[in-house]
Tab-separated table of C-alpha atoms in Angstrom:
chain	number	residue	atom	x	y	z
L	1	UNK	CA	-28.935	-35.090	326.607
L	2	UNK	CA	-31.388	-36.449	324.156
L	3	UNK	CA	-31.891	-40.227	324.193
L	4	UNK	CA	-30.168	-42.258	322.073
L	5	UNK	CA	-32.820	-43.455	319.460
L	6	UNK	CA	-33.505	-46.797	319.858
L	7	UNK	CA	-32.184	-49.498	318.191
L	8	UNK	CA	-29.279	-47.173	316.218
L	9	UNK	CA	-26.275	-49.224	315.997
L	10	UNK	CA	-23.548	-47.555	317.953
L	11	UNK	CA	-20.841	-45.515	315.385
L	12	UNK	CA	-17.901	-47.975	315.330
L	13	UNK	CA	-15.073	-45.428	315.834
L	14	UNK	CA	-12.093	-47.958	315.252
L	15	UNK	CA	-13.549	-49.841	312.080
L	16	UNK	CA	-14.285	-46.373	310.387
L	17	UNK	CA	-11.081	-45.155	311.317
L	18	UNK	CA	-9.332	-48.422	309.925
L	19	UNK	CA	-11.670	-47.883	306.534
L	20	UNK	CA	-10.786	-43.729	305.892
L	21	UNK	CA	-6.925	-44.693	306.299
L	22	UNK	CA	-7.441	-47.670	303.718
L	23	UNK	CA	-9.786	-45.317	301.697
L	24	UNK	CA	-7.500	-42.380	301.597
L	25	UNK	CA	-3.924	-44.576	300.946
L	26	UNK	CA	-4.221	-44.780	297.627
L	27	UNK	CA	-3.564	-48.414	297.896
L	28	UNK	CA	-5.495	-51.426	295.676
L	29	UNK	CA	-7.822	-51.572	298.847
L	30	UNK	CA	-8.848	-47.782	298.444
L	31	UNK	CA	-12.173	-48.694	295.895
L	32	UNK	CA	-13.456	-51.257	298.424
L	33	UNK	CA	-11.990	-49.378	301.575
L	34	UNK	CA	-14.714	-46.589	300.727
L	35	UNK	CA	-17.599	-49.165	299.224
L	36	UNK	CA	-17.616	-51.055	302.585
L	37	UNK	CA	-17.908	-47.845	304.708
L	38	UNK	CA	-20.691	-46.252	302.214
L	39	UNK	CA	-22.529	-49.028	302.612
L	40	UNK	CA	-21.824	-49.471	306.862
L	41	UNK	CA	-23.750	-45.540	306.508
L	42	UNK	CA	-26.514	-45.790	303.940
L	43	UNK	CA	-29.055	-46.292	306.098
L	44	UNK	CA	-28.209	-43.548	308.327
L	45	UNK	CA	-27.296	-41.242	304.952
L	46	UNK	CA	-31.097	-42.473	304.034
L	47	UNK	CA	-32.401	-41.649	306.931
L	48	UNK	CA	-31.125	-38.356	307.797
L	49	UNK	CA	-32.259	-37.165	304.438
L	50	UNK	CA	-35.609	-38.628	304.779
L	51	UNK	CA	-36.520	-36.712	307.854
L	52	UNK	CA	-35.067	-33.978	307.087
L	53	UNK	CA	-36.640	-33.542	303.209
L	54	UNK	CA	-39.616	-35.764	304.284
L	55	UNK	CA	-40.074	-37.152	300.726
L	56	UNK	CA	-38.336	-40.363	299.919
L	57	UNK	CA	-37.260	-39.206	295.897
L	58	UNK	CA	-35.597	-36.183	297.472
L	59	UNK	CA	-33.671	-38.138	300.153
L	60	UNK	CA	-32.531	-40.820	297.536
L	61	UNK	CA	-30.854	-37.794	295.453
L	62	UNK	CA	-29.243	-36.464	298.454
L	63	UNK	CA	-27.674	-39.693	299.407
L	64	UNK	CA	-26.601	-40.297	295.938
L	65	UNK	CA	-24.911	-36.210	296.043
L	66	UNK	CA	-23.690	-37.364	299.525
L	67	UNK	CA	-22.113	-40.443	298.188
L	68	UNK	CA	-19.734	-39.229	295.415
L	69	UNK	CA	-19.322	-35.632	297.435
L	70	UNK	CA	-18.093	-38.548	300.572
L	71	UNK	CA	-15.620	-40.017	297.813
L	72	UNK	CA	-14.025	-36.306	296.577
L	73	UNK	CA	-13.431	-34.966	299.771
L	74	UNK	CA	-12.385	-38.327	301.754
L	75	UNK	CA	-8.688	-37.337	301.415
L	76	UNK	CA	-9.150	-34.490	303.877
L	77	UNK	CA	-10.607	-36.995	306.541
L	78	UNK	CA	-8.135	-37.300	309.697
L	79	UNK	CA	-10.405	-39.611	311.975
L	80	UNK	CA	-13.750	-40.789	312.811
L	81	UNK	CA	-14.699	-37.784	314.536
L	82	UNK	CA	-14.169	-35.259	311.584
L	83	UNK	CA	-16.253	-38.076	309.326
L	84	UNK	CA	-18.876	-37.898	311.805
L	85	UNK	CA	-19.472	-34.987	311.939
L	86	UNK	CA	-18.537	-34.012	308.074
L	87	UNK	CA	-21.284	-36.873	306.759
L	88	UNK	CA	-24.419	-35.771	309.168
L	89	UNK	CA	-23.226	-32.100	308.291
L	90	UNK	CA	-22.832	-32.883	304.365
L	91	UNK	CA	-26.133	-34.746	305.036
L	92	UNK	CA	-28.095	-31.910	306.527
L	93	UNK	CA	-27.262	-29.200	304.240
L	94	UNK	CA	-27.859	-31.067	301.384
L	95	UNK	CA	-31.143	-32.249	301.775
L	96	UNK	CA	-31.665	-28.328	302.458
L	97	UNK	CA	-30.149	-27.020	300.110
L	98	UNK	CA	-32.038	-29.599	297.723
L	99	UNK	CA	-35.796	-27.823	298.973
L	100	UNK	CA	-34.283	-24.331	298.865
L	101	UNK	CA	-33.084	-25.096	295.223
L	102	UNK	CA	-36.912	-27.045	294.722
L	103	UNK	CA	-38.225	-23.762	296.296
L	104	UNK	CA	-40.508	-26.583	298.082
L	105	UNK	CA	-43.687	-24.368	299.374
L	106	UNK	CA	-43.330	-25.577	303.183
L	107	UNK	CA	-46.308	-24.398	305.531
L	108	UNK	CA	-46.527	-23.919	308.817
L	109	UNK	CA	-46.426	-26.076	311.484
L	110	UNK	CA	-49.238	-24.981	313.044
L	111	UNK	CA	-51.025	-25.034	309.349
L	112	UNK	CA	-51.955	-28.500	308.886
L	113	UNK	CA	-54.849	-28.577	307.504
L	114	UNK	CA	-58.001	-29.451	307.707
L	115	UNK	CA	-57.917	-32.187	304.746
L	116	UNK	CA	-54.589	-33.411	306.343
L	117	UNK	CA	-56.704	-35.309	309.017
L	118	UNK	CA	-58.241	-38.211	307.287
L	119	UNK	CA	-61.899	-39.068	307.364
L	120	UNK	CA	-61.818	-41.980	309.308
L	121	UNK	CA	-64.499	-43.584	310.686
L	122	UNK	CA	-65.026	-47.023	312.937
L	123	UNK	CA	-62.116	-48.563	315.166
L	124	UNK	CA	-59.663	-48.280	312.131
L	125	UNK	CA	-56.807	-47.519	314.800
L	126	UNK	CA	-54.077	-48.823	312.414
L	127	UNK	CA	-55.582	-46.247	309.949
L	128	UNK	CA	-55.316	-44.071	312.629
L	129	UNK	CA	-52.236	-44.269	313.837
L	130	UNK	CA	-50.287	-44.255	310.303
L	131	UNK	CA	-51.907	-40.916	309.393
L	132	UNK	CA	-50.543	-39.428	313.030
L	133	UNK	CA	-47.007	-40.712	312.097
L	134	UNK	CA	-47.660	-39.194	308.850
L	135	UNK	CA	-48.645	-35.630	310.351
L	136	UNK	CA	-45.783	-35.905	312.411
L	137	UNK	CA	-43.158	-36.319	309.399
L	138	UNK	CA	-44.981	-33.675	307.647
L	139	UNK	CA	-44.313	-31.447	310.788
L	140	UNK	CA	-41.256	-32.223	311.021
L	141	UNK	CA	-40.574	-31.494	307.097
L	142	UNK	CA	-42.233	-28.176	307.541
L	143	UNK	CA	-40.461	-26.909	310.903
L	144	UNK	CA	-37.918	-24.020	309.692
L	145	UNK	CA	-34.631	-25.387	308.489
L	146	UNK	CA	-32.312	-24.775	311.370
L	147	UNK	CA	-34.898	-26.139	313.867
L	148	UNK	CA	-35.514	-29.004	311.846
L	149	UNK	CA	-31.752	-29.582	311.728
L	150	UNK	CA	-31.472	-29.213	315.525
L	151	UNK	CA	-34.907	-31.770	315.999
L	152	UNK	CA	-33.795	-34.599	313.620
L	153	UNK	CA	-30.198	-34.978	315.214
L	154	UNK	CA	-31.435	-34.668	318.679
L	155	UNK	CA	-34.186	-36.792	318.615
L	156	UNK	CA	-34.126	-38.857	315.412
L	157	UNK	CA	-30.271	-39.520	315.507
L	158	UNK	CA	-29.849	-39.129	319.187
L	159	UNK	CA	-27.225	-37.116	319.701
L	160	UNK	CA	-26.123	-35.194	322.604
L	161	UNK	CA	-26.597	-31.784	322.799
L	162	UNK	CA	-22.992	-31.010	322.434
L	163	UNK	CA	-22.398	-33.213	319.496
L	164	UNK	CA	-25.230	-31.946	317.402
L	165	UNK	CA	-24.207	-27.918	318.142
L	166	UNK	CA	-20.499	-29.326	316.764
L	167	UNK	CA	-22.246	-30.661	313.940
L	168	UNK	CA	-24.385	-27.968	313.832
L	169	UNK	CA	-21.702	-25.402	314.077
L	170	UNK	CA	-23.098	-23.300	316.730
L	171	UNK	CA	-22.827	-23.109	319.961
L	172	UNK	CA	-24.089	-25.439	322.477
L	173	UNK	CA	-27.336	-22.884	324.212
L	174	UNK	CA	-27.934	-22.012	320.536
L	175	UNK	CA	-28.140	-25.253	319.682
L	176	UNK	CA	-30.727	-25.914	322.540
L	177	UNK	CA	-32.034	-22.662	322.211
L	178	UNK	CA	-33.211	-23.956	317.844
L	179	UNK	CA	-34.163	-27.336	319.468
L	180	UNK	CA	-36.740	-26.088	321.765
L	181	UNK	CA	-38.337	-23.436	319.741
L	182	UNK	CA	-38.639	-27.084	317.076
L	183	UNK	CA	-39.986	-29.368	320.117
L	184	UNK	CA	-42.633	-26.045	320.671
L	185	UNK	CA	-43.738	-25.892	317.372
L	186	UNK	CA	-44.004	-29.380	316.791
L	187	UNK	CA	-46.534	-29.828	319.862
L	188	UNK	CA	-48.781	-27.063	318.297
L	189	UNK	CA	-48.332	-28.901	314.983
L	190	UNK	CA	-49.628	-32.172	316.621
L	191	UNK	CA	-52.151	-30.398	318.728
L	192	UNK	CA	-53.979	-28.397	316.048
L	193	UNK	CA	-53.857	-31.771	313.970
L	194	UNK	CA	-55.891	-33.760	316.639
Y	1	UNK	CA	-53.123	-25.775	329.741
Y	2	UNK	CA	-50.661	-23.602	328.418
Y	3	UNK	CA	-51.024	-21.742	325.180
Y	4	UNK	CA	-48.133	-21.944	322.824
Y	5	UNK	CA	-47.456	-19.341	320.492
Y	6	UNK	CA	-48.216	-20.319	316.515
Y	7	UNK	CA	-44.374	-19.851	315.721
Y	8	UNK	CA	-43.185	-21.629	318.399
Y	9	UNK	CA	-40.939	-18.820	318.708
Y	10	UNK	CA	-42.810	-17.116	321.869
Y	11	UNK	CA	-42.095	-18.638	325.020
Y	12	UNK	CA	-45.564	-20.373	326.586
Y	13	UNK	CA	-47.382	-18.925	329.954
Y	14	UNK	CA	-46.362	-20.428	332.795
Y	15	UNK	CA	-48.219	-23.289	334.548
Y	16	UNK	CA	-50.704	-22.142	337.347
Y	17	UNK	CA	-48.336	-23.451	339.701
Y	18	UNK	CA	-45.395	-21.319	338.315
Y	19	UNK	CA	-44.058	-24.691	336.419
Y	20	UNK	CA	-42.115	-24.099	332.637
Y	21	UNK	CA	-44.128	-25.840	330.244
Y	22	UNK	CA	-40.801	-26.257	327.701
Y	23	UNK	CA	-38.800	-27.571	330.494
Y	24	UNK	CA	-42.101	-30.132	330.751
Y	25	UNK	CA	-41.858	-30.635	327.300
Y	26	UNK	CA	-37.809	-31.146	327.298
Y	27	UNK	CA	-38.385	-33.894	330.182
Y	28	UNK	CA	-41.011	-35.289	328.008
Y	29	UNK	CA	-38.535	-35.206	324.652
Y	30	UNK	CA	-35.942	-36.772	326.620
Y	31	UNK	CA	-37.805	-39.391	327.824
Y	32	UNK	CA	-38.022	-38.582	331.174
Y	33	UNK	CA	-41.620	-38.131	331.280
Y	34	UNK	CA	-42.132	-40.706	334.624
Y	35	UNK	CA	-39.183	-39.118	336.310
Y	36	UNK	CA	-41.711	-36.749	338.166
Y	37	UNK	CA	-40.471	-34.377	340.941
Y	38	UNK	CA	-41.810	-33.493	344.632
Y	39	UNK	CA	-43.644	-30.768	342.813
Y	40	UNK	CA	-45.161	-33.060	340.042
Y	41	UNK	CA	-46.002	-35.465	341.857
Y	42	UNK	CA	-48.692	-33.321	344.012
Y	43	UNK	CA	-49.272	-30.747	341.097
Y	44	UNK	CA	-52.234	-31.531	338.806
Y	45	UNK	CA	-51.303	-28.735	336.567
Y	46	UNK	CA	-48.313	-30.351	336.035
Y	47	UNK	CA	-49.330	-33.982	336.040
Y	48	UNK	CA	-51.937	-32.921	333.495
Y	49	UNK	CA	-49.748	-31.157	331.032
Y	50	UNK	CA	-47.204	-33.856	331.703
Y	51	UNK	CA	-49.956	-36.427	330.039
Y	52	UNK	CA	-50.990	-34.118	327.530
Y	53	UNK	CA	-47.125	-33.461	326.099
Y	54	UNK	CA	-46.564	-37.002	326.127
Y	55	UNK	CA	-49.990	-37.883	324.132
Y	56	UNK	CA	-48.626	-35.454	321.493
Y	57	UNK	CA	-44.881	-36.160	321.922
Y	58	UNK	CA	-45.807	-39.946	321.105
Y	59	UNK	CA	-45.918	-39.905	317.315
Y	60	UNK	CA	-41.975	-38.135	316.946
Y	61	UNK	CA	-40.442	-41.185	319.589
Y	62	UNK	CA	-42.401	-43.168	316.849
Y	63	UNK	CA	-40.657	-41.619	314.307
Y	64	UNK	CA	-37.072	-42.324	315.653
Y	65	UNK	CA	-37.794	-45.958	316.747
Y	66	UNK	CA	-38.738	-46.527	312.752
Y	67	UNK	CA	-36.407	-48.453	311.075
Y	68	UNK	CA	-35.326	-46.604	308.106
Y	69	UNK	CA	-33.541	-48.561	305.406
Y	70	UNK	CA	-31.736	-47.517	302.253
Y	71	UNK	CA	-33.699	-48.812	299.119
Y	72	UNK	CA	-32.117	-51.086	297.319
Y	73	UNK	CA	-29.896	-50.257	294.724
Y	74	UNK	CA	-29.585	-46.796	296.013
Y	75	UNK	CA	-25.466	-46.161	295.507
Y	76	UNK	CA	-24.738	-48.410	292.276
Y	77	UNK	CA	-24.773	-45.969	290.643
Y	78	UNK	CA	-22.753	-43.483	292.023
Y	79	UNK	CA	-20.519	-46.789	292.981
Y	80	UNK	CA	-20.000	-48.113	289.695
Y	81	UNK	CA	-18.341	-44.547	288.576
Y	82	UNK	CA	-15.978	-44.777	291.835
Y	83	UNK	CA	-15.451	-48.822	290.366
Y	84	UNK	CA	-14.394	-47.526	287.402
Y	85	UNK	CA	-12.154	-45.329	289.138
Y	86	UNK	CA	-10.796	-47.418	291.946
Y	87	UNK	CA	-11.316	-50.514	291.086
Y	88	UNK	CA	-9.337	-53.452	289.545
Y	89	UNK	CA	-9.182	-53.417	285.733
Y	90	UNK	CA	-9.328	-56.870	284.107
Y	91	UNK	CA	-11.260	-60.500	283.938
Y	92	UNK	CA	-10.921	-63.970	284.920
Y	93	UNK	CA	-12.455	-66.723	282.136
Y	94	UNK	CA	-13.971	-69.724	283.472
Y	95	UNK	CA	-13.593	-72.424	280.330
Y	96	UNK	CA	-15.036	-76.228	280.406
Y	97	UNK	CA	-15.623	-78.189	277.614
Y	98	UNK	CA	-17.935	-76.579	274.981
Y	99	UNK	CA	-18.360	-72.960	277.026
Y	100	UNK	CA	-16.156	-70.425	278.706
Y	101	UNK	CA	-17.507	-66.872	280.730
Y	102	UNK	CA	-15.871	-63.840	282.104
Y	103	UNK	CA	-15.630	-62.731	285.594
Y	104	UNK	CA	-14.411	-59.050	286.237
Y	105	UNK	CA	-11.814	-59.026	288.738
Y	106	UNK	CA	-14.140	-56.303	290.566
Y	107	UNK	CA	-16.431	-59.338	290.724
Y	108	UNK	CA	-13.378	-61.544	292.910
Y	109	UNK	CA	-12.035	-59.054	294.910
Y	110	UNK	CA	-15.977	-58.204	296.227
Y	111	UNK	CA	-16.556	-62.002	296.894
Y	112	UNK	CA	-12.973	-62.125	298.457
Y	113	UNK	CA	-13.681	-59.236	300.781
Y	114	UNK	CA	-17.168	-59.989	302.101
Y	115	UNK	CA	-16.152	-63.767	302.961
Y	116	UNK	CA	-13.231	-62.768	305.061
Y	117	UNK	CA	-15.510	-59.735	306.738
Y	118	UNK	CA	-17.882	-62.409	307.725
Y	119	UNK	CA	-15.368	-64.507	309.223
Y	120	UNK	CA	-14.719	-64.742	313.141
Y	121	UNK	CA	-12.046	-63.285	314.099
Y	122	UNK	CA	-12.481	-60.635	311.801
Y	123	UNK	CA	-13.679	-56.958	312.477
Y	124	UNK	CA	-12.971	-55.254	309.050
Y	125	UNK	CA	-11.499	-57.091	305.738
Y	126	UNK	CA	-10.612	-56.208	302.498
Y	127	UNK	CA	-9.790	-57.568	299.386
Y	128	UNK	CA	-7.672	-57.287	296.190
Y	129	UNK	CA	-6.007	-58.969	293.351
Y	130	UNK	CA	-2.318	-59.856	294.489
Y	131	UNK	CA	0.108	-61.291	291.631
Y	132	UNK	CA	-0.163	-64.397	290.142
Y	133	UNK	CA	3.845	-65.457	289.324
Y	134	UNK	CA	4.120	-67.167	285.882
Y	135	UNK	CA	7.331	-69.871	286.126
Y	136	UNK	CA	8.163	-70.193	283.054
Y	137	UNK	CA	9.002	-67.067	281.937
Y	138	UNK	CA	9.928	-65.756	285.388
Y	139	UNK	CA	7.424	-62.712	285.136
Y	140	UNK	CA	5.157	-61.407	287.295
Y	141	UNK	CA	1.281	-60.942	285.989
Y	142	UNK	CA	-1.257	-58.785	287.682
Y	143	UNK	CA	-3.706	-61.257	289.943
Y	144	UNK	CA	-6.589	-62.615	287.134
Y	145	UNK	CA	-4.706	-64.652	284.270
Y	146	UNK	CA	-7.033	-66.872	282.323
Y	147	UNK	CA	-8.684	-69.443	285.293
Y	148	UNK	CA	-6.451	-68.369	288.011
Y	149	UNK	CA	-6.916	-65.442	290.492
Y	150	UNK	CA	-4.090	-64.032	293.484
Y	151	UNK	CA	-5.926	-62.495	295.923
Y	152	UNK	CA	-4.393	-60.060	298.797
Y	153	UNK	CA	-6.290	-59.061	302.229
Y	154	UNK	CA	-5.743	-56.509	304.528
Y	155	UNK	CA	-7.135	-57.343	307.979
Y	156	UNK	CA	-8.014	-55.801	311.385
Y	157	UNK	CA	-8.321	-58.740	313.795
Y	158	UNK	CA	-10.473	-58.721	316.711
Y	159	UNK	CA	-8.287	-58.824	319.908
Y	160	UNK	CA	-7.626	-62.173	321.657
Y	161	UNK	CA	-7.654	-64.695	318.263
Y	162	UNK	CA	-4.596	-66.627	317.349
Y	163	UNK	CA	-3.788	-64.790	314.752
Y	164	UNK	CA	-1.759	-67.928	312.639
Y	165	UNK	CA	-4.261	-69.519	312.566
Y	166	UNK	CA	-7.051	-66.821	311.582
Y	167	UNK	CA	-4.672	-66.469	308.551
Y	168	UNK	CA	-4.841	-70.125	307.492
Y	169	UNK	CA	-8.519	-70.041	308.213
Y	170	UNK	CA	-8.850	-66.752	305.987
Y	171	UNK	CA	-6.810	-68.522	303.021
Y	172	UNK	CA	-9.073	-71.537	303.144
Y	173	UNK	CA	-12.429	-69.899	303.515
Y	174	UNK	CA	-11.612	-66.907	300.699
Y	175	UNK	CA	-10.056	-69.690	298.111
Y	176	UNK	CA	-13.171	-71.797	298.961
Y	177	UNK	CA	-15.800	-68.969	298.161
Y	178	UNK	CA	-14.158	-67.366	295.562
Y	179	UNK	CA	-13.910	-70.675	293.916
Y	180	UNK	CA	-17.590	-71.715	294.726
Y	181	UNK	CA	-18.737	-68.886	293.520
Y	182	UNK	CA	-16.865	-67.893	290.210
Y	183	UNK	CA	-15.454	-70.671	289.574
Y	184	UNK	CA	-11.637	-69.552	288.954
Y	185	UNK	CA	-8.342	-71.408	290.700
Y	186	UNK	CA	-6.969	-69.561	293.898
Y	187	UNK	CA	-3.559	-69.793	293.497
Y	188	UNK	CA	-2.490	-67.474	296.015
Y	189	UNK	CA	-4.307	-65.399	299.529
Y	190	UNK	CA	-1.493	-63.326	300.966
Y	191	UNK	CA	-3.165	-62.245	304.386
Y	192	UNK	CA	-2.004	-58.913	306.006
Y	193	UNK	CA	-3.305	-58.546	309.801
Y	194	UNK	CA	-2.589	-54.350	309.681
Y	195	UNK	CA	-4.544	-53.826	313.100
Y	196	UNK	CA	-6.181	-55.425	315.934
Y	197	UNK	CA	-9.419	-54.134	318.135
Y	198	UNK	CA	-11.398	-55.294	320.988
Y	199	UNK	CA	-14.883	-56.584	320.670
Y	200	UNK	CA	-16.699	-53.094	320.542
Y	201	UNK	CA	-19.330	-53.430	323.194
Y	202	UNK	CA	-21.798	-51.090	323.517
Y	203	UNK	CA	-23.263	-49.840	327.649
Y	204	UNK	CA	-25.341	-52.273	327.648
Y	205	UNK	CA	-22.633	-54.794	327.323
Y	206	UNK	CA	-23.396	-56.271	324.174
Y	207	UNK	CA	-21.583	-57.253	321.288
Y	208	UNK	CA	-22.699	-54.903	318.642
Y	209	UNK	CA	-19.873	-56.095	316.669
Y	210	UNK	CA	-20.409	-55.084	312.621
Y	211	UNK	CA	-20.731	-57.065	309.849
């Protein structure tokens, strides 16, 4: 199991739960009901996009697509664990779908180039280590879709093996199987970078 | 070192001392990298590529430990079109004197809901207009009529609170805020406590309770 990343705020099954059956009830709660647990998920909406696209425009649209695709389909929602794994699932394949549609020209990992690595000189470490953070989202952003899918809920969001191949929808050694061919190619990434 | 292959597709060689280099990698991903073995603890192949992984590994644990917030701003607009939808129709005036202003009932029912979310006792809270019940001609308004506002909640408790008197605290503290900070007359906060939870408490043992 990958480690949980730190600092993510546990998913509160109970008050999510509480929140889709106020949502869904059709009641004069509903419009806040789903306001208050958008907003308990933007950052994670944000963030799942951000790795995933690696541009900060492109996750913005997704999260807004994310946001009134969360409101349509809501009524289908029986429990936390279907929203779960519906909104990092909705998540994921729209910020693909978004670059397919973009036809965004992503190289390979192991085709950073030369120009990526900035011409530092002196003890600008700070320098230094923002532009390694950079190649690494870069990397990340140009890993093939499934493995990047695989990489960013394993070890961005955490997740276990077994609930990233349910969001996933694969099996659980296929799951592993995407996640280690990303972890490989995002060594040689780094490697050829330094 | 081992070589890996530029589509990360092809499996790496093997260590020198027969060790997998992506089952090195996977301990290093995990964050198991000082969990050595027997084996890696008296293998320099492995100790080295152990050190190397995690130099290179560093930058993605970076990655997940950064804080990622949604900008500002970033689901009013897709928000105001589910308002429009799902929200309460209608507007409060606030008159002295010489001047009078409008507050949306949208505006009460968010100010209504947020201060009884952020009140102990609570876990999850929200508001509405209720109905505001005009004497003399016996009829029943919906909640916002000229100064004066109804509000409803809905309310999961956390476990163990007394839950009398949460209500009474919830009527005083909504009818104070909503009155602070719109300036209508709260003539009514019907309270409904729909479901009770216990303090979620994450392994650690902490209150991660959500606000």
């Amino acid at each position: 199991m990958a480690a949980r990343r730190p600092g993510a705020p546990r998913w509160d099954d109970a008050a999510d739960d509480w929140l889709i059956r106020e949502a869904t009830s059709g009641s004069t709660f509903s419009g806040q009901a789903f306001e208050v647990l958008l907003r308990r998920h933007q950052d994670r909406i944000y963030r799942i996009a951000l790795r995933i696209t690696g541009d900060p425009a492109d996750a913005a649209d997704v999260a807004q697509d994310v946001a009134v695709q969360l409101w349509r389909a809501l009524v289908t929602f029986t429990g936390s664990s279907t929203f779960s794994t519906w909104l990092h699932r909705i998540v994921i394949n729209r910020s693909l779908n978004l670059q397919r549609a973009r036809r965004v020209p992503t190289r390979g990992t192991s085709e950073l180039l030369d120009q990526d690595h900035p011409r530092t000189t002196g003890p600008a470490q700070r320098v230094e280590d923002a532009a390694r953070l950079d190649a690494a989202t870069r990397s990340l952003a140009a890993l093939p879709a499934e493995q990047r899918a695989a990489v960013v809920l394993c070890q961005i969001e955490g997740m276990s093996y077994r609930e990233a191949a349910i969001v996933a929808n694969i099996s659980e050694p296929a799951l592993r199987s995407r996640l280690e061919r990303g972890r490989r190619n995002l060594l040689a990434a780094m490697k050829d970078w330094t | 070192m081992t070589r890996t292959g530029a589509t990360g597709n092809e499996p790496p060689e093997r260590l020198a001392c027969g060790a997998d280099p992506d089952a090195l990698l996977e301990q290093i991903a995990e964050g198991r990298g000082a969990e050595r073995d027997d084996h890696q603890r008296q293998c320099p192949h492995c100790q080295a590529t152990l050190a190397e992984y995690s130099r290179l590994w560093a930058p993605f644990d970076e990655l997940a430990a950064t804080e990622v917030h949604a900008p500002p701003g970033l689901f009013d607009r897709a928000l105001a079109t589910i308002r429009e939808q799902a929200g309460p129709a209608g507007y409060g005036r606030v008159a002295d004197e010489t001047d009078s202003f409008l507050v949306a009932a949208r505006a009460v029912v968010a100010v209504a809901g947020r201060a009884a979310r952020t009140s102990a006792g609570v876990r999850m809270a929200l508001g509405a207009l209720g109905r505001v019940i005009d004497p003399t001609p016996s009829t029943v308004a919906a909640g916002i009529s000229g100064q004066s506002v109804a509000l409803e909640l809905t309310v999961a408790a956390e476990y163990g609170h007394d839950m009398q008197r949460l209500a009474e605290h919830l009527r005083a503290r909504v009818a104070a805020e909503v009155a602070a900070q719109t300036g209508l007359e709260v003539v009514t906060v019907d309270v409904a406590i729909t479901d009770v939870f216990p303090t979620p408490t994450d392994h650690d043992g902490q209150d991660h309770r959500p606000m």
